[in-house]
Amino acid sequence: MMTYQQFKDYLARFVWRDGDTAFESDLDLLIKMGETRLNRDLRIQRQIESATLPVTALDVALPNNYAEARTVTLSDPETPLTLISPRQLQDRRAVAPARPQPVYAIIGRQIGLVGIETDSSRNLELSYYARIPDFETDDTSWLADDYLDLYTYAVLRHTASYLRDDERVALWQNEYLETLNSVMAEEVNRRFAGSPMVPNLPGVVA
């Protein structure tokens, strides 16, 4: 398993900057930038987690490592909720129909609800994509162990200001996109091999 410092040393050698103290001192920031991009782009099985969230209010805090929802289900009785936009949520809360359809919207770091009575005995069962590990904090990362090429290109695509006119930067940007597409395609093939494909998210309703 690769440590955070080993990853930094590897990146410095990869771009022929081993011993370049200015470049190495900025690698923490470059890695954070790479992680931010990966958290926007990457959605694979390894990221899927679940959480049980008590319905004590109509705005329920999301897990700290939340990246994107897959399904949201209300328990007792089990009721799948439909995704709507934050604007639609506000409109529905303002109208407050007598029998509103249970729906949800993602608002910042919360799940906003409509059509549900707050009740601490009921829970939201959330299936979601988690953010990739914070390598610097955890000093370990399954992403670096399993997808070193993708992680490397995600970081190096941000090095243009350090490498100036180095034509490798454009190459790394293309390699990142190609590797990301390859990882995602492999994930789809693995997930749906021998079974019909179904969407992860419920449809958005008006």
XYZ file of N, CA, C and O in Angstrom:
824
model
N 0.838 -1.195 0.000
C 0.000 0.000 0.000
C 0.877 1.251 0.000
O 1.819 1.350 0.769
N 0.563 2.171 -0.863
C 1.338 3.393 -1.011
C 0.944 4.413 0.054
O -0.237 4.636 0.315
N 1.937 5.036 0.691
C 1.675 6.118 1.624
C 1.586 7.443 0.867
O 1.959 7.534 -0.311
N 1.134 8.471 1.576
C 1.003 9.781 0.953
C 2.364 10.316 0.504
O 2.498 10.845 -0.607
N 3.379 10.180 1.352
C 4.702 10.675 0.991
C 5.270 9.896 -0.190
O 5.917 10.474 -1.073
N 5.026 8.599 -0.234
C 5.484 7.808 -1.376
C 4.813 8.265 -2.673
O 5.455 8.290 -3.729
N 3.538 8.635 -2.581
C 2.838 9.145 -3.762
C 3.454 10.456 -4.225
O 3.668 10.673 -5.424
N 3.765 11.351 -3.285
C 4.398 12.618 -3.644
C 5.770 12.384 -4.280
O 6.117 13.030 -5.286
N 6.544 11.487 -3.711
C 7.866 11.195 -4.270
C 7.734 10.626 -5.678
O 8.515 10.976 -6.584
N 6.759 9.757 -5.866
C 6.523 9.158 -7.180
C 6.150 10.223 -8.208
O 6.660 10.223 -9.342
N 5.282 11.158 -7.831
C 4.888 12.223 -8.754
C 6.077 13.093 -9.140
O 6.233 13.468 -10.310
N 6.914 13.415 -8.162
C 8.093 14.246 -8.451
C 9.013 13.540 -9.428
O 9.558 14.165 -10.359
N 9.225 12.252 -9.243
C 10.073 11.495 -10.186
C 9.407 11.397 -11.552
O 10.078 11.461 -12.588
N 8.093 11.253 -11.571
C 7.357 11.083 -12.823
C 7.541 12.280 -13.744
O 7.631 12.137 -14.965
N 7.595 13.477 -13.161
C 7.735 14.689 -13.983
C 9.180 15.199 -14.007
O 9.425 16.330 -14.417
N 10.121 14.354 -13.553
C 11.538 14.711 -13.554
C 11.793 15.951 -12.686
O 12.598 16.823 -13.029
N 11.116 16.036 -11.563
C 11.313 17.153 -10.647
C 11.766 16.657 -9.278
O 11.577 17.351 -8.279
N 12.351 15.476 -9.225
C 12.853 14.945 -7.964
C 13.944 15.866 -7.436
O 14.944 16.120 -8.120
N 13.748 16.395 -6.246
C 14.704 17.337 -5.675
C 14.358 18.787 -5.910
O 15.014 19.675 -5.371
N 13.320 19.060 -6.701
C 12.843 20.424 -6.924
C 11.975 20.809 -5.737
O 10.795 20.478 -5.667
N 12.546 21.514 -4.762
C 11.843 21.785 -3.503
C 10.605 22.646 -3.705
O 9.597 22.477 -2.999
N 10.647 23.584 -4.655
C 9.488 24.449 -4.906
C 8.315 23.620 -5.435
O 7.171 23.771 -4.980
N 8.601 22.748 -6.392
C 7.546 21.898 -6.953
C 7.010 20.939 -5.893
O 5.796 20.785 -5.728
N 7.904 20.310 -5.155
C 7.485 19.331 -4.157
C 6.681 19.978 -3.034
O 5.764 19.359 -2.491
N 7.016 21.227 -2.693
C 6.269 21.901 -1.627
C 4.842 22.220 -2.052
O 3.957 22.387 -1.211
N 4.602 22.302 -3.361
C 3.259 22.600 -3.868
C 2.471 21.348 -4.242
O 1.319 21.444 -4.662
N 3.078 20.184 -4.083
C 2.386 18.956 -4.460
C 1.133 18.706 -3.625
O 0.159 18.141 -4.117
N 1.145 19.141 -2.369
C -0.061 18.977 -1.541
C -1.251 19.660 -2.194
O -2.347 19.091 -2.266
N -1.033 20.887 -2.667
C -2.106 21.631 -3.320
C -2.510 20.964 -4.631
O -3.712 20.844 -4.938
N -1.550 20.516 -5.415
C -1.859 19.858 -6.684
C -2.651 18.572 -6.468
O -3.579 18.267 -7.224
N -2.305 17.828 -5.430
C -3.047 16.604 -5.125
C -4.470 16.935 -4.717
O -5.426 16.249 -5.116
N -4.662 17.993 -3.927
C -6.011 18.417 -3.550
C -6.829 18.792 -4.789
O -8.016 18.476 -4.889
N -6.187 19.464 -5.728
C -6.874 19.843 -6.967
C -7.276 18.600 -7.757
O -8.381 18.525 -8.312
N -6.372 17.623 -7.799
C -6.692 16.381 -8.481
C -7.846 15.647 -7.811
O -8.736 15.112 -8.484
N -7.857 15.629 -6.491
C -8.938 14.977 -5.754
C -10.266 15.674 -5.991
O -11.315 15.015 -6.125
N -10.237 17.001 -6.059
C -11.467 17.750 -6.312
C -12.048 17.377 -7.672
O -13.265 17.171 -7.809
N -11.195 17.271 -8.674
C -11.677 16.900 -10.006
C -12.216 15.468 -10.000
O -13.272 15.187 -10.583
N -11.519 14.559 -9.348
C -11.972 13.170 -9.289
C -13.306 13.046 -8.550
O -14.154 12.228 -8.919
N -13.508 13.844 -7.532
C -14.783 13.803 -6.809
C -15.944 14.284 -7.678
O -17.088 13.898 -7.454
N -15.662 15.109 -8.668
C -16.698 15.521 -9.617
C -16.942 14.466 -10.685
O -18.077 14.283 -11.138
N -15.875 13.752 -11.087
C -15.946 12.913 -12.282
C -16.153 11.426 -12.009
O -16.813 10.742 -12.793
N -15.552 10.915 -10.959
C -15.475 9.466 -10.776
C -16.697 8.926 -10.042
O -17.059 9.416 -8.968
N -17.338 7.898 -10.632
C -18.467 7.222 -9.995
C -18.327 5.728 -10.275
O -18.687 5.254 -11.341
N -17.784 4.983 -9.292
C -17.588 3.549 -9.450
C -18.103 2.820 -8.214
O -18.362 3.421 -7.165
N -18.232 1.505 -8.357
C -18.795 0.671 -7.297
C -18.060 0.845 -5.975
O -18.671 0.829 -4.911
N -16.748 1.009 -6.043
C -15.927 1.133 -4.824
C -16.344 2.324 -3.982
O -16.095 2.346 -2.770
N -16.993 3.299 -4.574
C -17.400 4.503 -3.840
C -18.771 4.374 -3.186
O -19.160 5.249 -2.422
N -19.513 3.328 -3.501
C -20.898 3.236 -3.027
C -20.940 2.889 -1.540
O -20.320 1.921 -1.096
N -21.658 3.707 -0.800
C -21.862 3.477 0.625
C -23.336 3.702 0.955
O -24.116 4.151 0.109
N -23.716 3.383 2.179
C -25.095 3.588 2.615
C -25.102 4.230 3.994
O -24.126 4.120 4.749
N -26.191 4.914 4.290
C -26.326 5.561 5.588
C -27.797 5.572 5.989
O -28.683 5.674 5.138
N -28.036 5.455 7.284
C -29.377 5.558 7.845
C -29.489 6.897 8.561
O -28.733 7.170 9.497
N -30.427 7.740 8.111
C -30.539 9.109 8.620
C -31.911 9.313 9.251
O -32.929 9.235 8.564
N -31.993 9.570 10.560
C -33.283 9.797 11.206
C -33.986 11.028 10.644
O -33.347 12.057 10.385
N -35.306 10.923 10.464
C -36.094 12.038 9.931
C -36.599 12.871 11.105
O -37.759 12.780 11.508
N -35.721 13.692 11.666
C -36.096 14.553 12.782
C -36.426 15.974 12.340
O -36.854 16.797 13.141
N -36.219 16.259 11.067
C -36.519 17.575 10.492
C -36.688 17.396 8.992
O -36.367 16.346 8.442
N -37.189 18.428 8.319
C -37.378 18.350 6.876
C -36.088 18.614 6.103
O -36.059 18.450 4.882
N -35.053 19.035 6.797
C -33.728 19.163 6.202
C -32.792 18.262 6.989
O -32.546 18.498 8.179
N -32.282 17.230 6.333
C -31.484 16.197 6.988
C -30.041 16.296 6.509
O -29.786 16.338 5.300
N -29.108 16.342 7.451
C -27.694 16.481 7.101
C -27.186 15.244 6.365
O -27.514 14.109 6.726
N -26.395 15.474 5.332
C -25.778 14.396 4.566
C -24.495 13.914 5.247
O -23.885 14.656 6.031
N -24.061 12.689 4.973
C -22.780 12.215 5.513
C -21.625 13.116 5.066
O -21.668 13.717 3.998
N -20.589 13.186 5.885
C -19.464 14.064 5.585
C -18.767 13.711 4.281
O -18.212 14.586 3.614
N -18.774 12.440 3.911
C -18.068 12.013 2.701
C -18.989 11.899 1.490
O -18.614 11.312 0.477
N -20.167 12.474 1.574
C -21.151 12.389 0.490
C -20.655 13.097 -0.780
O -20.117 14.206 -0.724
N -20.860 12.426 -1.924
C -20.555 13.039 -3.221
C -21.810 13.143 -4.087
O -22.067 14.189 -4.676
N -22.599 12.058 -4.182
C -23.779 12.071 -5.045
C -24.740 10.971 -4.594
O -24.311 9.864 -4.262
N -26.044 11.287 -4.604
C -27.044 10.299 -4.207
C -27.292 9.288 -5.306
O -27.224 9.606 -6.497
N -27.596 8.060 -4.907
C -28.064 7.034 -5.825
C -29.565 6.809 -5.603
O -30.348 6.948 -6.526
N -29.944 6.465 -4.390
C -31.359 6.291 -4.047
C -31.605 6.814 -2.639
O -30.714 6.786 -1.776
N -32.826 7.298 -2.418
C -33.254 7.728 -1.093
C -34.598 7.062 -0.823
O -35.542 7.230 -1.591
N -34.675 6.314 0.270
C -35.879 5.555 0.599
C -36.299 5.844 2.031
O -35.454 5.847 2.943
N -37.585 6.089 2.231
C -38.132 6.297 3.568
C -38.543 4.949 4.139
O -39.169 4.137 3.460
N -38.201 4.700 5.407
C -38.506 3.414 6.023
C -39.868 3.425 6.708
O -40.420 4.474 7.027
N -40.403 2.212 6.931
C -41.601 1.984 7.766
C -42.818 2.839 7.395
O -43.203 3.733 8.155
N -43.519 2.567 6.323
C -43.226 1.538 5.323
C -42.186 2.036 4.324
O -41.973 3.231 4.169
N -41.561 1.090 3.624
C -40.527 1.441 2.663
C -41.127 2.213 1.501
O -42.016 1.725 0.805
N -40.633 3.451 1.293
C -41.173 4.336 0.268
C -40.039 5.002 -0.497
O -39.361 5.890 0.043
N -39.779 4.594 -1.739
C -38.742 5.277 -2.521
C -39.144 6.731 -2.786
O -40.295 7.009 -3.135
N -38.211 7.643 -2.610
C -38.478 9.055 -2.846
C -37.950 9.479 -4.209
O -36.949 8.966 -4.688
N -38.639 10.428 -4.815
C -38.284 10.925 -6.136
C -37.496 12.221 -6.011
O -37.806 13.078 -5.194
N -36.472 12.345 -6.838
C -35.620 13.538 -6.832
C -36.276 14.680 -7.589
O -36.781 14.494 -8.694
N -36.251 15.874 -7.003
C -36.667 17.091 -7.682
C -35.567 18.142 -7.493
O -34.615 17.928 -6.740
N -35.694 19.256 -8.150
C -34.686 20.315 -8.039
C -34.924 21.123 -6.762
O -36.035 21.145 -6.218
N -33.900 21.830 -6.266
C -34.088 22.687 -5.090
C -35.183 23.733 -5.293
O -35.946 24.023 -4.359
N -35.284 24.305 -6.494
C -36.330 25.291 -6.763
C -37.713 24.653 -6.658
O -38.648 25.241 -6.087
N -37.874 23.458 -7.214
C -39.151 22.762 -7.118
C -39.494 22.438 -5.674
O -40.660 22.509 -5.266
N -38.479 22.112 -4.891
C -38.712 21.837 -3.467
C -39.266 23.070 -2.765
O -40.238 22.978 -1.999
N -38.669 24.221 -3.008
C -39.136 25.447 -2.370
C -40.564 25.777 -2.805
O -41.398 26.204 -1.983
N -40.855 25.572 -4.089
C -42.211 25.832 -4.584
C -43.221 24.923 -3.901
O -44.310 25.361 -3.508
N -42.877 23.658 -3.755
C -43.809 22.711 -3.130
C -44.005 23.010 -1.652
O -45.093 22.850 -1.118
N -42.948 23.448 -0.986
C -43.090 23.811 0.423
C -43.980 25.036 0.582
O -44.732 25.145 1.551
N -43.915 25.944 -0.361
C -44.732 27.154 -0.290
C -46.210 26.852 -0.521
O -47.088 27.436 0.120
N -46.487 25.918 -1.442
C -47.875 25.569 -1.760
C -48.489 24.695 -0.685
O -49.658 24.864 -0.302
N -47.717 23.709 -0.178
C -48.161 22.810 0.886
C -49.513 22.187 0.596
O -50.503 22.449 1.281
N -49.619 21.317 -0.444
C -50.885 20.652 -0.739
C -51.292 19.702 0.383
O -50.469 19.301 1.209
N -52.573 19.341 0.401
C -53.096 18.508 1.491
C -52.431 17.137 1.521
O -52.160 16.598 2.589
N -52.202 16.543 0.347
C -51.577 15.216 0.279
C -50.360 15.286 -0.656
O -50.417 14.790 -1.795
N -49.288 15.899 -0.215
C -48.127 16.063 -1.097
C -47.424 14.724 -1.355
O -47.402 13.842 -0.496
N -46.878 14.599 -2.539
C -46.094 13.415 -2.881
C -44.745 13.492 -2.170
O -44.082 14.524 -2.207
N -44.306 12.415 -1.509
C -42.991 12.441 -0.846
C -41.864 12.567 -1.872
O -41.718 11.714 -2.743
N -41.093 13.616 -1.784
C -39.979 13.865 -2.702
C -38.810 14.438 -1.915
O -38.950 14.815 -0.748
N -37.659 14.534 -2.597
C -36.488 15.123 -1.951
C -35.678 15.922 -2.954
O -35.787 15.725 -4.165
N -34.857 16.824 -2.421
C -33.885 17.574 -3.222
C -32.595 17.669 -2.422
O -32.615 17.648 -1.187
N -31.485 17.744 -3.126
C -30.199 17.944 -2.473
C -29.908 19.438 -2.451
O -29.813 20.075 -3.495
N -29.803 19.988 -1.250
C -29.551 21.416 -1.073
C -28.277 21.579 -0.253
O -28.289 21.396 0.962
N -27.185 21.894 -0.933
C -25.914 22.010 -0.229
C -25.515 20.679 0.376
O -25.394 19.675 -0.313
N -25.351 20.662 1.677
C -24.963 19.454 2.391
C -26.153 18.833 3.124
O -25.991 18.140 4.129
N -27.374 19.047 2.606
C -28.569 18.509 3.239
C -29.503 17.880 2.210
O -29.469 18.223 1.021
N -30.362 16.957 2.707
C -31.481 16.446 1.932
C -32.719 17.196 2.381
O -33.100 17.139 3.556
N -33.337 17.929 1.463
C -34.582 18.628 1.762
C -35.770 17.739 1.415
O -35.785 17.101 0.362
N -36.780 17.703 2.282
C -37.915 16.795 2.117
C -39.227 17.551 2.015
O -39.391 18.626 2.605
N -40.162 16.976 1.283
C -41.535 17.465 1.199
C -42.454 16.246 1.202
O -42.124 15.209 0.624
N -43.602 16.385 1.854
C -44.578 15.295 1.868
C -44.294 14.236 2.904
O -44.795 13.120 2.814
N -43.481 14.577 3.907
C -43.088 13.636 4.947
C -43.253 14.300 6.310
O -42.831 15.441 6.498
N -43.869 13.589 7.238
C -43.975 14.078 8.609
C -42.668 13.774 9.343
O -42.118 12.676 9.233
N -42.145 14.754 10.060
C -40.933 14.505 10.841
C -41.261 13.535 11.970
O -42.225 13.706 12.701
N -40.445 12.500 12.085
C -40.698 11.438 13.048
C -39.379 10.722 13.292
O -38.826 10.098 12.387
N -38.858 10.806 14.522
C -37.561 10.216 14.829
C -37.565 8.699 14.727
O -36.503 8.067 14.714
N -38.761 8.088 14.655
C -38.823 6.631 14.528
C -38.695 6.178 13.073
O -38.549 4.990 12.804
N -38.751 7.121 12.129
C -38.591 6.805 10.715
C -37.222 7.284 10.243
O -36.677 8.265 10.770
N -36.708 6.587 9.247
C -35.365 6.901 8.755
C -35.360 7.045 7.240
O -36.215 6.480 6.550
N -34.379 7.799 6.765
C -34.044 7.781 5.355
C -32.913 6.783 5.163
O -31.898 6.834 5.865
N -33.114 5.865 4.232
C -32.050 4.934 3.858
C -31.402 5.485 2.590
O -32.009 5.491 1.524
N -30.198 5.973 2.738
C -29.498 6.652 1.650
C -28.419 5.752 1.072
O -27.552 5.250 1.789
N -28.482 5.523 -0.242
C -27.394 4.895 -0.983
C -26.719 5.994 -1.787
O -27.398 6.740 -2.506
N -25.394 6.102 -1.656
C -24.724 7.249 -2.265
C -23.294 6.907 -2.676
O -22.710 5.917 -2.236
N -22.765 7.752 -3.563
C -21.347 7.688 -3.906
C -20.573 8.553 -2.912
O -20.900 9.729 -2.713
N -19.561 7.959 -2.293
C -18.731 8.690 -1.343
C -17.575 9.373 -2.061
O -17.132 8.944 -3.137
N -17.087 10.442 -1.464
C -15.897 11.099 -1.977
C -14.699 10.170 -1.824
O -14.685 9.290 -0.954
N -13.698 10.345 -2.673
C -12.496 9.534 -2.551
C -11.768 9.916 -1.262
O -11.985 11.012 -0.722
N -10.912 9.039 -0.743
C -10.225 9.342 0.520
C -9.359 10.594 0.421
O -8.790 10.886 -0.628
N -9.279 11.321 1.530
C -8.333 12.425 1.633
C -6.973 11.807 1.924
O -6.678 11.414 3.054
N -6.159 11.698 0.884
C -4.903 10.958 0.989
C -3.994 11.554 2.057
O -3.380 10.828 2.857
N -3.891 12.876 2.093
C -2.979 13.520 3.042
C -3.387 13.228 4.481
O -2.539 12.970 5.342
N -4.690 13.237 4.761
C -5.180 13.004 6.125
C -5.092 11.542 6.519
O -4.646 11.198 7.617
N -5.516 10.660 5.601
C -5.585 9.226 5.924
C -4.252 8.504 5.761
O -4.045 7.447 6.356
N -3.345 9.067 4.947
C -2.058 8.460 4.624
C -2.215 7.108 3.933
O -1.286 6.303 3.901
N -3.392 6.833 3.412
C -3.642 5.649 2.607
C -4.799 5.951 1.682
O -5.656 6.785 2.007
N -4.827 5.312 0.519
C -5.889 5.577 -0.444
C -6.071 4.371 -1.348
O -5.134 3.966 -2.045
N -7.273 3.813 -1.348
C -7.550 2.703 -2.260
C -7.443 3.155 -3.713
O -7.123 2.365 -4.599
N -7.691 4.446 -3.955
C -7.610 4.943 -5.324
C -6.175 4.872 -5.844
O -5.933 4.476 -6.988
N -5.216 5.259 -5.006
C -3.809 5.179 -5.418
C -3.373 3.732 -5.594
O -2.570 3.420 -6.476
N -3.910 2.834 -4.777
C -3.539 1.424 -4.874
C -4.163 0.755 -6.096
O -3.519 -0.063 -6.754
N -5.419 1.093 -6.395
C -6.141 0.389 -7.464
C -6.096 1.104 -8.814
O -6.177 0.459 -9.855
N -5.988 2.442 -8.778
C -6.047 3.226 -10.018
C -4.957 4.296 -10.012
O -5.235 5.485 -10.130
N -3.710 3.845 -9.875
C -2.595 4.779 -9.776
C -2.487 5.650 -11.016
O -2.181 6.849 -10.917
N -2.730 5.088 -12.204
C -2.625 5.882 -13.429
C -3.648 7.014 -13.439
O -3.327 8.169 -13.754
N -4.888 6.719 -13.064
C -5.931 7.745 -13.046
C -5.609 8.843 -12.041
O -5.728 10.041 -12.345
N -5.186 8.454 -10.850
C -4.849 9.427 -9.807
C -3.683 10.299 -10.266
O -3.686 11.531 -10.079
N -2.687 9.687 -10.877
C -1.507 10.415 -11.341
C -1.890 11.484 -12.366
O -1.499 12.648 -12.238
N -2.653 11.100 -13.374
C -3.033 12.053 -14.407
C -3.973 13.131 -13.865
O -3.940 14.274 -14.339
N -4.812 12.784 -12.883
C -5.700 13.783 -12.285
C -4.908 14.896 -11.616
O -5.308 16.063 -11.631
N -3.769 14.542 -11.037
C -2.910 15.546 -10.389
C -2.079 16.293 -11.427
O -2.026 17.534 -11.436
N -1.444 15.555 -12.339
C -0.486 16.173 -13.262
C -1.153 17.079 -14.292
O -0.485 17.947 -14.862
N -2.443 16.909 -14.525
C -3.127 17.785 -15.478
C -3.194 19.220 -14.958
O -3.512 20.141 -15.711
N -2.874 19.422 -13.676
C -2.910 20.764 -13.080
C -1.520 21.400 -12.978
O -1.374 22.420 -12.294
N -0.537 20.836 -13.640
C 0.839 21.312 -13.464
C 1.275 22.342 -14.492
O 2.453 22.707 -14.533
N 0.375 22.845 -15.304
C 0.764 23.756 -16.394
C 1.531 24.971 -15.888
O 2.505 25.406 -16.515
N 1.118 25.538 -14.766
C 1.778 26.751 -14.270
C 3.195 26.472 -13.770
O 4.002 27.406 -13.642
N 3.518 25.222 -13.501
C 4.857 24.861 -13.024
C 5.763 24.439 -14.176
O 6.969 24.704 -14.151
N 5.172 23.792 -15.178
C 5.968 23.239 -16.265
C 5.967 24.129 -17.501
O 6.558 23.774 -18.522
N 5.272 25.255 -17.435
C 5.263 26.243 -18.525
C 4.798 25.632 -19.839
O 3.699 25.161 -19.947
N 5.657 25.614 -20.828
C 5.282 25.170 -22.174
C 5.542 23.678 -22.396
O 5.618 23.223 -23.539
N 5.676 22.949 -21.321
C 5.933 21.509 -21.433
C 4.739 20.834 -22.101
O 3.614 20.875 -21.597
N 4.979 20.227 -23.261
C 3.887 19.625 -24.024
C 3.303 18.395 -23.337
O 2.230 17.920 -23.722
N 3.965 17.910 -22.302
C 3.436 16.756 -21.583
C 2.129 17.091 -20.851
O 1.325 16.196 -20.599
N 1.926 18.356 -20.503
C 0.716 18.729 -19.768
C -0.527 18.403 -20.588
O -1.493 17.823 -20.074
N -0.511 18.764 -21.883
C -1.642 18.438 -22.750
C -1.809 16.928 -22.868
O -2.948 16.413 -22.890
N -0.706 16.211 -22.922
C -0.767 14.752 -22.978
C -1.419 14.195 -21.722
O -2.272 13.306 -21.794
N -1.023 14.710 -20.562
C -1.589 14.220 -19.311
C -3.073 14.541 -19.199
O -3.842 13.759 -18.631
N -3.486 15.691 -19.708
C -4.909 16.027 -19.703
C -5.705 15.020 -20.533
O -6.781 14.569 -20.114
N -5.179 14.667 -21.696
C -5.843 13.670 -22.541
C -5.810 12.288 -21.902
O -6.792 11.539 -21.955
N -4.687 11.944 -21.286
C -4.565 10.647 -20.624
C -5.555 10.532 -19.471
O -6.112 9.458 -19.223
N -5.761 11.635 -18.758
C -6.733 11.615 -17.659
C -8.121 11.262 -18.183
O -8.798 10.382 -17.638
N -8.553 11.943 -19.237
C -9.890 11.700 -19.780
C -10.019 10.282 -20.329
O -11.039 9.614 -20.113
N -8.988 9.807 -21.033
C -9.035 8.460 -21.585
C -9.049 7.406 -20.479
O -9.797 6.418 -20.553
N -8.241 7.615 -19.453
C -8.193 6.651 -18.346
C -9.490 6.670 -17.557
O -10.011 5.613 -17.165
N -10.041 7.858 -17.322
C -11.325 7.965 -16.629
C -12.411 7.236 -17.406
O -13.192 6.455 -16.827
N -12.475 7.453 -18.716
C -13.477 6.780 -19.544
C -13.290 5.267 -19.502
O -14.274 4.510 -19.474
N -12.037 4.819 -19.495
C -11.763 3.388 -19.438
C -12.221 2.783 -18.114
O -12.841 1.712 -18.084
N -11.933 3.473 -17.021
C -12.341 2.985 -15.697
C -13.863 2.930 -15.588
O -14.436 1.951 -15.094
N -14.527 3.977 -16.067
C -15.988 4.024 -15.993
C -16.620 2.959 -16.890
O -17.611 2.323 -16.518
N -16.046 2.751 -18.085
C -16.575 1.730 -18.992
C -16.399 0.340 -18.396
O -17.289 -0.509 -18.477
N -15.256 0.099 -17.793
C -15.011 -1.188 -17.134
C -16.011 -1.405 -16.006
O -16.511 -2.517 -15.807
N -16.316 -0.349 -15.284
C -17.282 -0.433 -14.186
C -18.669 -0.783 -14.699
O -19.378 -1.624 -14.125
N -19.089 -0.143 -15.786
C -20.404 -0.430 -16.360
C -20.474 -1.876 -16.826
O -21.458 -2.580 -16.574
N -19.427 -2.347 -17.496
C -19.408 -3.724 -17.976
C -19.479 -4.722 -16.823
O -20.185 -5.736 -16.900
N -18.768 -4.427 -15.754
C -18.777 -5.322 -14.603
C -20.135 -5.323 -13.908
O -20.653 -6.356 -13.502
N -20.725 -4.132 -13.795
C -21.965 -4.010 -13.040
C -23.146 -4.635 -13.756
O -24.029 -5.211 -13.129
N -23.176 -4.505 -15.075
C -24.370 -4.916 -15.806
C -24.170 -6.159 -16.671
O -25.027 -6.499 -17.466
N -23.052 -6.838 -16.511
C -22.809 -8.055 -17.290
C -23.878 -9.097 -16.974
O -24.082 -9.484 -15.834
N -24.622 -9.489 -18.013
C -25.630 -10.522 -17.843
C -26.922 -10.057 -17.233
O -27.790 -10.871 -16.913
N -27.111 -8.730 -17.064
C -28.352 -8.241 -16.486
C -28.760 -6.957 -17.180
O -27.912 -6.241 -17.715
N -30.056 -6.640 -17.205
C -30.495 -5.412 -17.863
C -30.001 -4.189 -17.131
O -29.889 -4.170 -15.910
N -29.683 -3.135 -17.879
C -29.193 -1.897 -17.293
C -30.360 -1.073 -16.764
O -31.370 -0.919 -17.421
N -30.205 -0.570 -15.540
C -31.237 0.282 -14.932
C -30.563 1.538 -14.420
O -29.395 1.528 -14.054
N -31.249 2.671 -14.384
C -30.638 3.918 -13.918
C -30.422 3.892 -12.425
O -31.148 3.248 -11.678
N -29.406 4.627 -11.955
C -29.107 4.707 -10.518
C -30.071 5.628 -9.797
O -30.417 5.401 -8.652
N -30.474 6.707 -10.451
C -31.267 7.731 -9.792
C -32.712 7.683 -10.245
O -32.987 7.412 -11.408
N -33.661 7.938 -9.336
C -35.049 8.070 -9.775
C -35.204 9.294 -10.658
O -34.426 10.242 -10.571
N -36.200 9.290 -11.514
C -36.380 10.390 -12.442
C -36.789 11.685 -11.777
O -37.438 11.687 -10.732
N -36.382 12.781 -12.351
C -36.768 14.094 -11.847
C -38.203 14.375 -12.297
O -38.574 14.122 -13.431
N -38.995 14.876 -11.376
C -40.376 15.181 -11.693
C -40.609 16.676 -11.586
O -39.866 17.382 -10.924
N -41.658 17.147 -12.253
C -41.953 18.579 -12.244
C -42.625 18.975 -10.947
O -43.209 18.170 -10.268
